[in-house]
Structure formats: C-alpha cells, structure tokens
Amino acid sequence: MIQTLQTVAEYREDLIYPALCRSFEDLNIGSDLRAGMKVVIKPNLVMAKSPVFSATTHPAVIQSVIRWIRERGVTDITVAESSGGLYTAEHMNRVYRTCGMNVLEPDAHLNRDFTSRTVSCPSGFANRSFNLITPVLQADYIINICKLKTHAMTGYSGGIKNLFGTVPGLEKPQLHYRWPDIDDFSRMLLEIAQIVNPQLTVIDAIEAMEGNGPTGGTTRPMHLLLAARDFYTQDYFAAKLMGLDPMEISMIRQSVEQGLARPGEIVLRGDPLPENPAPFQLPDTKSLNFADNIPPFLQRPFLFFASKLLKSYPQLKKDVCIGCGKCAESCPAHVIRIEKGKAKFRKKGCISCFCCQEMCPAKAISVRKAL
Ligand code: SF4
Ligand code: SF4
C-alpha cells in the first residue's frame, strides 16, 4: 500500500499543485483516467462555514485536483456532497457559497441534482440497502477529498467518515438513530465506504482541526497533504499522525479486523514524517480518561463500563444560543425544542450522537458527563 505525504506550508495553488503532482505520480493515478469519463469529487462540506475555520475541505486543494484531472483530458467533473441539514438546492447553494466552492466553476460542476437512489448491500452487511446521492452512483471515478479532524462521536474524521456525506440530507440523523452504539455506527460507516469505494482519497491536513470537531474545534496547522488509493489504511496512518491510537477508533479498529486496512503494508513516499508532533487535543466527549492509572490488562473492560457510566450529553450555553433551530432539525431522537428563542434539550431519549453540536453555527453546545 503506497501512502504519500507531502509538506505544504499554506493554501496556495503554487504549493499545493506540485505536491499533488508528486503524490499522484507515486500512486500512478494518471493510468486510471481517460477522456469522457465521469469524475465525482466528494469533499467534506459538513456545514456552511468559511474555509478559515478548518471544518471543511479547502477549495484550493480541490481546485488543484481539478486542474490535474483536466490536464489529463477529463472534463466531466462534478463536486458532490450532502452536508448536514437539508439536501436541497437552497441549502446546498448556501453551503457551496460559504465554503468557497464557487471558485471551482466553470472547471467543474457543483452538483445540483438533489435526487438519490437505493443501492442493495451485499449479503453479510448489517444494512440491507443504503439510499445514496445520485451523482456518486453515476460516477466512473470517485475522488474523496476529506479534512483531517477530531470528531465528537467517532473520535476521528478522515476518509471513511467523509463518505457518510453520500447519504442525503436528514437521512443521516435517521441512521444515527438506527445505530446509536458507536461500534454499530462505525460498522455502518464501513459498509457505506465499501459501497462508495472511492478510487483515490486525499486528506487535507494543511490546516487540520483538533478539539471539538467536526465543526466546533480549533485549527491545528499540520502543513501536510496525504493521498492514497487505500483509504482504510490511510485513516490508520493519519490517526497515528494525530497522536491518536487508531485501534481506539472503532471504525479504524473494525477496518483492521475485517482486513480492509493493512497497516503492516504501508510504504511511505514523499516527504519525511514530521518529528514528534504534539498529540491532537481530543473532543470534550473523549477527553476524560481514568484508565491511565489502571493495569493495561484491565483497561479495555474498564473503558467499556466507564463509557456506559460516563456517557456524554449536550449542554446548552444559553447566552450563546441564537435560537436558529439547526440542532432541533438534525436531532435524530427529536429531543430538542426551540422555546422562547433558545434550544431546550431533553436528556431522556438522547443517544449522544452530537449531531446537534456538529450543526450548531454558534458553538452554543458543550458536553457534559452523566456523572
Ligand atoms: S443550540 Fe445552536 S443550533 Fe441550536 S438553536 Fe441554539 S444556536 Fe441554533
Ligand atoms: S440532543 Fe444532540 S446528542 Fe442527543 S440525540 Fe439529539 S442530536 Fe444527538
């Protein structure tokens, strides 16, 4: 498995484009492409947020990928994403505009086909089918361009997690509700990933996000661009770069157990690894860890029971809430109401998915432990 790593100081095309050229050459991506093929780029546009906040894939990275593809004779290029919230023209146009995607036109289409289709899953999957956005299902070639982030629910967000954005609009919270347990939810993410199966995954880690990701964290400059064909193993690699234990991230652990990720086979190409980077700050949902003082053989059972006892819940910062209702719209358990211009949370029924925190534009939701 070839993993490429390039150092890129900042979001400038004259730095990003040559770095991508070196990576794509190492991965021999040019041999995949032919004129007339339909290429879909799947960025991370989790919400309508300016790229300066590091929650979304930076347009400069996507722009350089598009330039590289076009130089190989491919002109049918669509940028397709289903952000949090509604999957409608009005909502997605706002997301495109705020996330800086409009600069990509006319070299690529910003997807405006808001239909979806149901795809059957192979036998052995826990899900029988998924409803996915149409352009992804019509593509000859999919390029996944994600953002490297910590994540309140899954702990980590990279290539696998980015593909959850192929589920249209408010069907995402429904899947959270169907699979509230982190291991079940992560298995579902892996099933979606195997169906979408992008041929190439680029991780934008020039400015990553740490802390309360995927939308409310802080920028963590890493100055790195990663690319690989094998996005499962790349997620293992990227989580290690962040100072996380990949085997503590359920979706990565399960991908190793299922043989999708093969960390023992990583062959690094490009620039050397950064020297001793400080570990990423964790989200508040993951940062309490009493297991450090416990003998190693007891840590896994302890963490299993502690995770039940120390379950996290959202807590409103009332003075910051602007009453926009985005949290209520995205809550799969329907336990949020807007009363007198402020969100009101009911703990009973909450599945601790943190979709509300993810969608809050005002950073008005923090995390509290049950005990
Ligand atoms: S908590 Fe956030 S998302 Fe919910 S109403 Fe308040 S500002 Fe909007
Ligand atoms: S209140 Fe927030 S964390 Fe609880 S179920 Fe609703 S969206 Fe998920």
Coordinates of C-alpha atoms and ligand atoms in Angstrom, one line a residue:
M1 CA 0.0 0.0 0.0
I2 CA 1.6 3.3 -1.1
Q3 CA 0.9 6.2 1.3
T4 CA 2.1 9.6 0.1
L5 CA 2.8 12.5 2.3
Q6 CA 3.8 16.0 1.1
T7 CA 4.6 19.1 3.2
V8 CA 2.6 22.1 2.1
A9 CA 3.2 25.3 4.0
E10 CA -0.1 27.0 3.2
Y11 CA -3.2 27.1 1.0
R12 CA -1.6 28.4 -2.2
E13 CA -2.0 26.7 -5.6
D14 CA 1.7 27.1 -6.4
L15 CA 2.5 24.9 -3.4
I16 CA -0.5 22.5 -3.5
Y17 CA -0.5 21.7 -7.2
P18 CA 3.2 20.4 -7.4
A19 CA 2.7 18.4 -4.2
L20 CA -0.4 16.7 -5.7
C21 CA 1.5 16.1 -8.9
R22 CA 4.2 14.2 -7.0
S23 CA 1.7 12.2 -5.0
F24 CA -0.5 11.2 -8.0
E25 CA 2.6 10.2 -9.9
D26 CA 3.7 8.0 -7.0
L27 CA 0.2 6.4 -7.0
N28 CA 0.1 6.2 -10.8
I29 CA -3.3 7.8 -10.9
G30 CA -2.8 9.0 -14.4
S31 CA -3.2 5.4 -15.7
D32 CA -6.8 5.4 -14.3
L33 CA -8.1 8.4 -16.2
R34 CA -9.4 8.7 -19.8
A35 CA -11.2 11.4 -21.7
G36 CA -15.0 11.1 -21.5
M37 CA -15.1 9.6 -18.0
K38 CA -17.4 11.0 -15.3
V39 CA -15.3 12.0 -12.3
V40 CA -17.0 12.9 -9.0
I41 CA -15.1 14.7 -6.2
K42 CA -16.5 14.2 -2.7
P43 CA -15.3 17.0 -0.4
N44 CA -16.1 17.5 3.2
L45 CA -18.6 20.3 3.4
V46 CA -20.2 19.4 6.7
M47 CA -21.9 22.7 7.1
A48 CA -22.0 26.2 5.6
K49 CA -18.7 27.5 7.2
S50 CA -15.9 29.5 5.7
P51 CA -12.7 27.5 5.0
V52 CA -10.8 29.6 7.5
F53 CA -12.4 27.6 10.3
S54 CA -10.9 24.3 9.1
A55 CA -14.1 22.3 9.3
T56 CA -14.4 21.8 5.5
T57 CA -12.1 20.8 2.7
H58 CA -10.3 23.9 1.5
P59 CA -11.2 25.0 -2.1
A60 CA -7.6 25.4 -3.0
V61 CA -7.0 21.7 -2.6
I62 CA -10.0 20.8 -4.7
Q63 CA -9.0 23.3 -7.3
S64 CA -5.6 21.8 -7.7
V65 CA -7.0 18.3 -8.0
I66 CA -9.5 19.5 -10.7
R67 CA -6.6 21.2 -12.6
W68 CA -4.6 18.0 -12.5
I69 CA -7.5 15.9 -13.8
R70 CA -8.4 18.4 -16.6
E71 CA -4.8 18.3 -17.7
R72 CA -5.3 14.6 -18.3
G73 CA -8.2 15.3 -20.7
V74 CA -11.1 14.7 -18.3
T75 CA -13.7 17.5 -18.4
D76 CA -16.8 15.9 -16.8
I77 CA -16.1 16.7 -13.2
T78 CA -18.7 17.1 -10.5
V79 CA -18.2 18.2 -6.9
A80 CA -20.9 16.4 -4.9
E81 CA -21.7 16.5 -1.2
S82 CA -24.7 16.1 1.1
S83 CA -24.0 18.4 4.0
G84 CA -25.7 18.3 7.4
G85 CA -29.2 19.7 7.1
L86 CA -31.5 19.5 4.1
Y87 CA -30.4 18.2 0.7
T88 CA -32.0 20.9 -1.3
A89 CA -30.8 23.5 -3.9
E90 CA -31.4 26.4 -1.5
H91 CA -29.4 24.8 1.4
M92 CA -26.6 23.4 -0.8
N93 CA -26.1 26.6 -2.7
R94 CA -25.6 28.4 0.6
V95 CA -23.1 25.7 1.6
Y96 CA -21.2 26.0 -1.7
R97 CA -21.1 29.8 -1.4
T98 CA -20.0 29.9 2.2
C99 CA -17.4 27.1 1.8
G100 CA -15.8 28.9 -1.1
M101 CA -16.7 26.3 -3.7
N102 CA -18.0 28.8 -6.3
V103 CA -14.4 29.4 -7.4
L104 CA -14.4 25.8 -8.8
E105 CA -16.8 26.7 -11.6
P106 CA -16.6 26.6 -14.6
D107 CA -13.8 23.9 -14.4
A108 CA -16.2 21.6 -12.5
H109 CA -19.9 21.4 -11.9
L110 CA -21.2 21.9 -8.4
N111 CA -23.8 19.2 -8.1
R112 CA -27.4 20.4 -8.4
D113 CA -29.1 17.0 -8.9
F114 CA -30.7 16.5 -5.5
T115 CA -32.1 13.1 -6.1
S116 CA -30.9 9.9 -4.5
R117 CA -31.2 6.2 -5.2
T118 CA -31.3 3.0 -3.2
V119 CA -28.4 0.5 -3.5
S120 CA -28.6 -3.0 -2.2
C121 CA -25.9 -4.2 0.1
P122 CA -24.0 -7.5 -0.3
S123 CA -25.0 -10.3 2.0
G124 CA -23.2 -10.2 5.3
F125 CA -23.8 -6.5 5.7
A126 CA -25.9 -5.4 8.7
N127 CA -27.7 -2.9 6.4
R128 CA -29.8 -4.3 3.6
S129 CA -29.5 -1.1 1.5
F130 CA -28.5 2.5 1.5
N131 CA -30.0 5.5 -0.1
L132 CA -27.1 7.5 -1.6
I133 CA -26.9 10.7 -3.7
T134 CA -27.2 10.1 -7.4
P135 CA -24.0 11.6 -8.8
V136 CA -21.9 9.4 -6.7
L137 CA -23.7 6.3 -8.0
Q138 CA -23.3 7.5 -11.6
A139 CA -19.6 8.2 -11.4
D140 CA -16.9 6.3 -13.3
Y141 CA -14.3 7.5 -10.8
I142 CA -14.6 8.9 -7.3
I143 CA -12.1 11.1 -5.6
N144 CA -12.6 11.5 -1.9
I145 CA -11.1 14.8 -0.6
C146 CA -11.6 14.9 3.2
K147 CA -10.5 17.1 6.0
L148 CA -8.4 15.7 8.9
K149 CA -10.3 16.3 12.2
T150 CA -11.2 15.1 15.6
H151 CA -14.8 14.1 15.9
A152 CA -17.1 14.3 19.0
M153 CA -18.8 11.0 18.3
T154 CA -16.3 8.9 16.3
G155 CA -13.1 10.4 17.7
Y156 CA -11.6 10.8 14.2
S157 CA -12.8 12.0 10.9
G158 CA -10.9 11.3 7.7
G159 CA -11.5 9.2 4.5
I160 CA -14.0 6.7 5.8
K161 CA -16.2 9.2 7.8
N162 CA -16.3 11.6 4.9
L163 CA -18.3 9.1 2.8
F164 CA -21.2 9.4 5.3
G165 CA -21.9 12.6 3.3
T166 CA -23.1 10.5 0.4
V167 CA -26.3 9.8 2.4
P168 CA -28.8 12.5 1.5
G169 CA -29.7 15.3 4.0
L170 CA -31.8 14.3 7.0
E171 CA -31.4 10.6 6.3
K172 CA -28.1 10.9 8.1
P173 CA -29.7 11.6 11.5
Q174 CA -32.0 8.7 10.9
L175 CA -29.0 6.4 10.5
H176 CA -27.6 7.8 13.8
Y177 CA -30.9 6.9 15.4
R178 CA -30.9 3.4 13.9
W179 CA -27.3 2.7 15.1
P180 CA -26.8 4.7 18.3
D181 CA -24.0 2.4 19.6
I182 CA -20.6 3.6 18.4
D183 CA -19.5 0.2 17.2
D184 CA -22.7 -0.4 15.2
F185 CA -22.5 3.1 13.8
S186 CA -18.9 2.6 12.8
R187 CA -19.7 -0.7 11.1
M188 CA -22.4 1.1 9.1
L189 CA -19.8 3.7 8.0
L190 CA -17.6 0.9 6.8
E191 CA -20.5 -0.6 4.8
I192 CA -21.2 2.8 3.1
A193 CA -17.4 3.1 2.4
Q194 CA -17.3 -0.3 0.7
I195 CA -20.3 0.6 -1.5
V196 CA -19.0 4.0 -2.5
N197 CA -15.4 2.7 -2.7
P198 CA -13.5 5.8 -4.0
Q199 CA -10.5 5.1 -6.2
L200 CA -8.4 7.9 -4.6
T201 CA -8.5 9.7 -1.2
V202 CA -6.7 12.9 -0.5
I203 CA -6.6 14.2 3.1
D204 CA -6.4 17.9 3.5
A205 CA -4.3 18.3 6.6
I206 CA -2.6 21.6 5.7
E207 CA -4.8 23.0 8.5
A208 CA -6.5 20.3 10.4
M209 CA -9.0 20.5 13.2
E210 CA -8.5 19.5 16.9
G211 CA -10.7 19.6 19.9
N212 CA -14.4 19.7 19.4
G213 CA -14.5 18.6 15.8
P214 CA -16.0 18.1 13.3
T215 CA -17.2 21.7 13.3
G216 CA -16.6 23.4 16.7
G217 CA -12.9 22.6 17.2
T218 CA -9.8 24.8 16.6
T219 CA -7.4 25.0 13.7
R220 CA -4.3 22.8 14.0
P221 CA -1.8 23.6 11.3
M222 CA -0.1 20.3 10.2
H223 CA 1.1 21.6 6.8
L224 CA 0.5 18.1 5.2
L225 CA -1.3 16.7 2.3
L226 CA -1.8 12.9 2.3
A227 CA -3.0 10.7 -0.6
A228 CA -3.6 7.0 -1.1
R229 CA -5.7 4.6 -3.0
D230 CA -6.3 2.6 0.1
F231 CA -8.3 5.0 2.3
Y232 CA -8.8 2.5 5.1
T233 CA -5.1 2.1 5.8
Q234 CA -4.6 5.8 5.2
D235 CA -7.0 6.5 8.0
Y236 CA -5.0 4.3 10.3
F237 CA -1.8 6.2 9.3
A238 CA -3.4 9.7 9.7
A239 CA -4.9 8.9 13.1
K240 CA -1.4 7.9 14.2
L241 CA 0.0 11.2 12.9
M242 CA -2.6 13.0 15.1
G243 CA -1.2 11.1 18.1
L244 CA -4.3 9.0 18.5
D245 CA -4.3 5.3 19.0
P246 CA -6.0 4.0 15.8
M247 CA -7.2 0.9 17.5
E248 CA -9.2 3.0 19.9
I249 CA -11.2 4.5 16.9
S250 CA -14.0 2.0 16.3
M251 CA -14.2 2.4 12.5
I252 CA -10.4 2.0 12.1
R253 CA -10.2 -0.9 14.5
Q254 CA -13.0 -2.7 12.7
S255 CA -11.4 -2.0 9.3
V256 CA -8.2 -3.6 10.6
E257 CA -10.2 -6.6 12.0
Q258 CA -12.1 -7.0 8.7
G259 CA -8.8 -6.9 6.7
L260 CA -9.9 -3.7 4.9
A261 CA -6.9 -1.7 6.5
R262 CA -3.5 -3.3 6.4
P263 CA -1.2 -1.0 8.4
G264 CA 1.7 -3.5 8.2
E265 CA 1.9 -2.9 4.5
I266 CA 2.4 0.9 4.4
V267 CA 5.1 2.1 2.1
L268 CA 5.7 5.8 2.6
R269 CA 6.5 8.1 -0.3
G270 CA 7.2 11.8 -0.4
D271 CA 8.4 13.9 2.5
P272 CA 9.6 12.5 5.8
L273 CA 7.3 12.2 8.7
P274 CA 7.0 15.2 11.0
E275 CA 9.2 14.9 14.0
N276 CA 7.4 14.3 17.3
P277 CA 4.3 16.4 16.7
A278 CA 2.2 17.1 19.9
P279 CA -0.9 14.9 20.1
F280 CA -4.1 16.4 18.9
Q281 CA -6.4 17.8 21.6
L282 CA -9.4 15.5 21.9
P283 CA -13.0 16.5 21.8
D284 CA -14.7 17.1 25.2
T285 CA -16.7 13.8 24.7
K286 CA -13.5 11.8 24.6
S287 CA -11.1 13.6 26.9
L288 CA -12.0 12.1 30.3
N289 CA -9.7 9.1 30.7
F290 CA -9.3 7.5 34.1
A291 CA -7.8 4.3 32.6
D292 CA -4.2 5.7 32.7
N293 CA -3.7 4.5 36.3
I294 CA -5.2 1.1 35.7
P295 CA -3.1 -2.0 34.8
P296 CA -3.1 -2.5 31.0
F297 CA -4.9 -5.8 31.1
L298 CA -7.9 -4.2 32.9
Q299 CA -8.1 -1.0 30.7
R300 CA -10.3 -2.4 28.0
P301 CA -13.0 -3.8 30.3
F302 CA -12.8 -0.7 32.5
L303 CA -13.3 1.6 29.5
F304 CA -16.2 -0.5 28.3
F305 CA -18.1 0.0 31.6
A306 CA -16.8 3.6 32.1
S307 CA -18.2 4.5 28.7
K308 CA -21.7 3.5 29.8
L309 CA -21.4 5.3 33.2
L310 CA -19.7 8.4 31.8
K311 CA -21.9 8.8 28.9
S312 CA -21.8 12.4 27.5
Y313 CA -24.7 14.7 26.8
P314 CA -25.0 18.0 25.1
Q315 CA -25.3 21.1 27.3
L316 CA -26.6 24.4 26.0
K317 CA -24.7 27.7 26.6
K318 CA -27.9 29.7 26.8
D319 CA -26.3 33.1 26.3
V320 CA -24.6 32.0 23.1
C321 CA -27.6 30.2 21.5
I322 CA -29.2 32.2 18.7
G323 CA -32.3 30.1 18.5
C324 CA -31.7 29.1 14.9
G325 CA -33.2 25.6 15.3
K326 CA -30.4 23.8 13.3
C327 CA -29.8 21.5 16.3
A328 CA -33.5 20.5 16.5
E329 CA -33.6 19.9 12.7
S330 CA -30.7 17.5 12.9
C331 CA -31.6 15.7 16.2
P332 CA -32.4 12.1 15.2
A333 CA -34.1 11.5 18.6
H334 CA -36.3 14.6 18.4
V335 CA -35.4 15.7 21.9
I336 CA -34.7 19.3 21.2
R337 CA -37.3 22.1 21.0
I338 CA -36.9 25.8 20.5
E339 CA -38.7 27.7 23.2
K340 CA -38.6 31.5 23.7
G341 CA -35.8 31.8 21.1
K342 CA -33.5 29.2 22.8
A343 CA -32.9 25.5 22.3
K344 CA -34.2 23.2 25.0
F345 CA -32.8 19.7 25.4
R346 CA -34.5 16.7 26.9
K347 CA -31.9 14.2 28.3
K348 CA -34.3 11.2 28.2
G349 CA -34.1 9.7 24.7
C350 CA -30.8 11.4 23.8
I351 CA -28.5 9.0 22.0
S352 CA -25.3 11.1 22.4
C353 CA -24.7 11.3 18.7
F354 CA -23.7 15.1 18.9
C355 CA -25.3 15.9 15.5
C356 CA -26.7 18.9 17.4
Q357 CA -23.2 20.1 18.3
E358 CA -22.0 19.4 14.8
M359 CA -24.7 21.5 13.2
C360 CA -24.7 24.4 15.7
P361 CA -23.3 27.5 13.9
A362 CA -22.8 29.4 17.2
K363 CA -20.7 26.9 19.2
A364 CA -23.6 27.0 21.7
I365 CA -23.4 23.3 22.7
S366 CA -20.8 21.9 25.0
V367 CA -20.5 18.4 26.5
R368 CA -21.3 17.3 30.0
K369 CA -20.8 13.9 31.5
A370 CA -23.7 12.0 33.1
L371 CA -21.6 11.6 36.3
Ligands
SF4_1 S1 -28.0 25.5 20.2 FE1 -27.0 26.2 18.3 S2 -28.1 25.2 16.7 FE2 -29.4 25.0 18.5 S3 -30.8 26.8 18.3 FE3 -29.0 27.4 19.6 S4 -27.6 28.3 18.1 FE4 -29.0 27.2 16.9
SF4_2 S1 -29.8 16.0 21.6 FE1 -28.0 16.1 20.3 S2 -26.7 14.4 21.1 FE2 -28.8 14.0 21.8 S3 -29.8 12.8 20.2 FE3 -30.3 14.9 19.8 S4 -28.6 15.5 18.3 FE4 -27.9 13.6 19.3

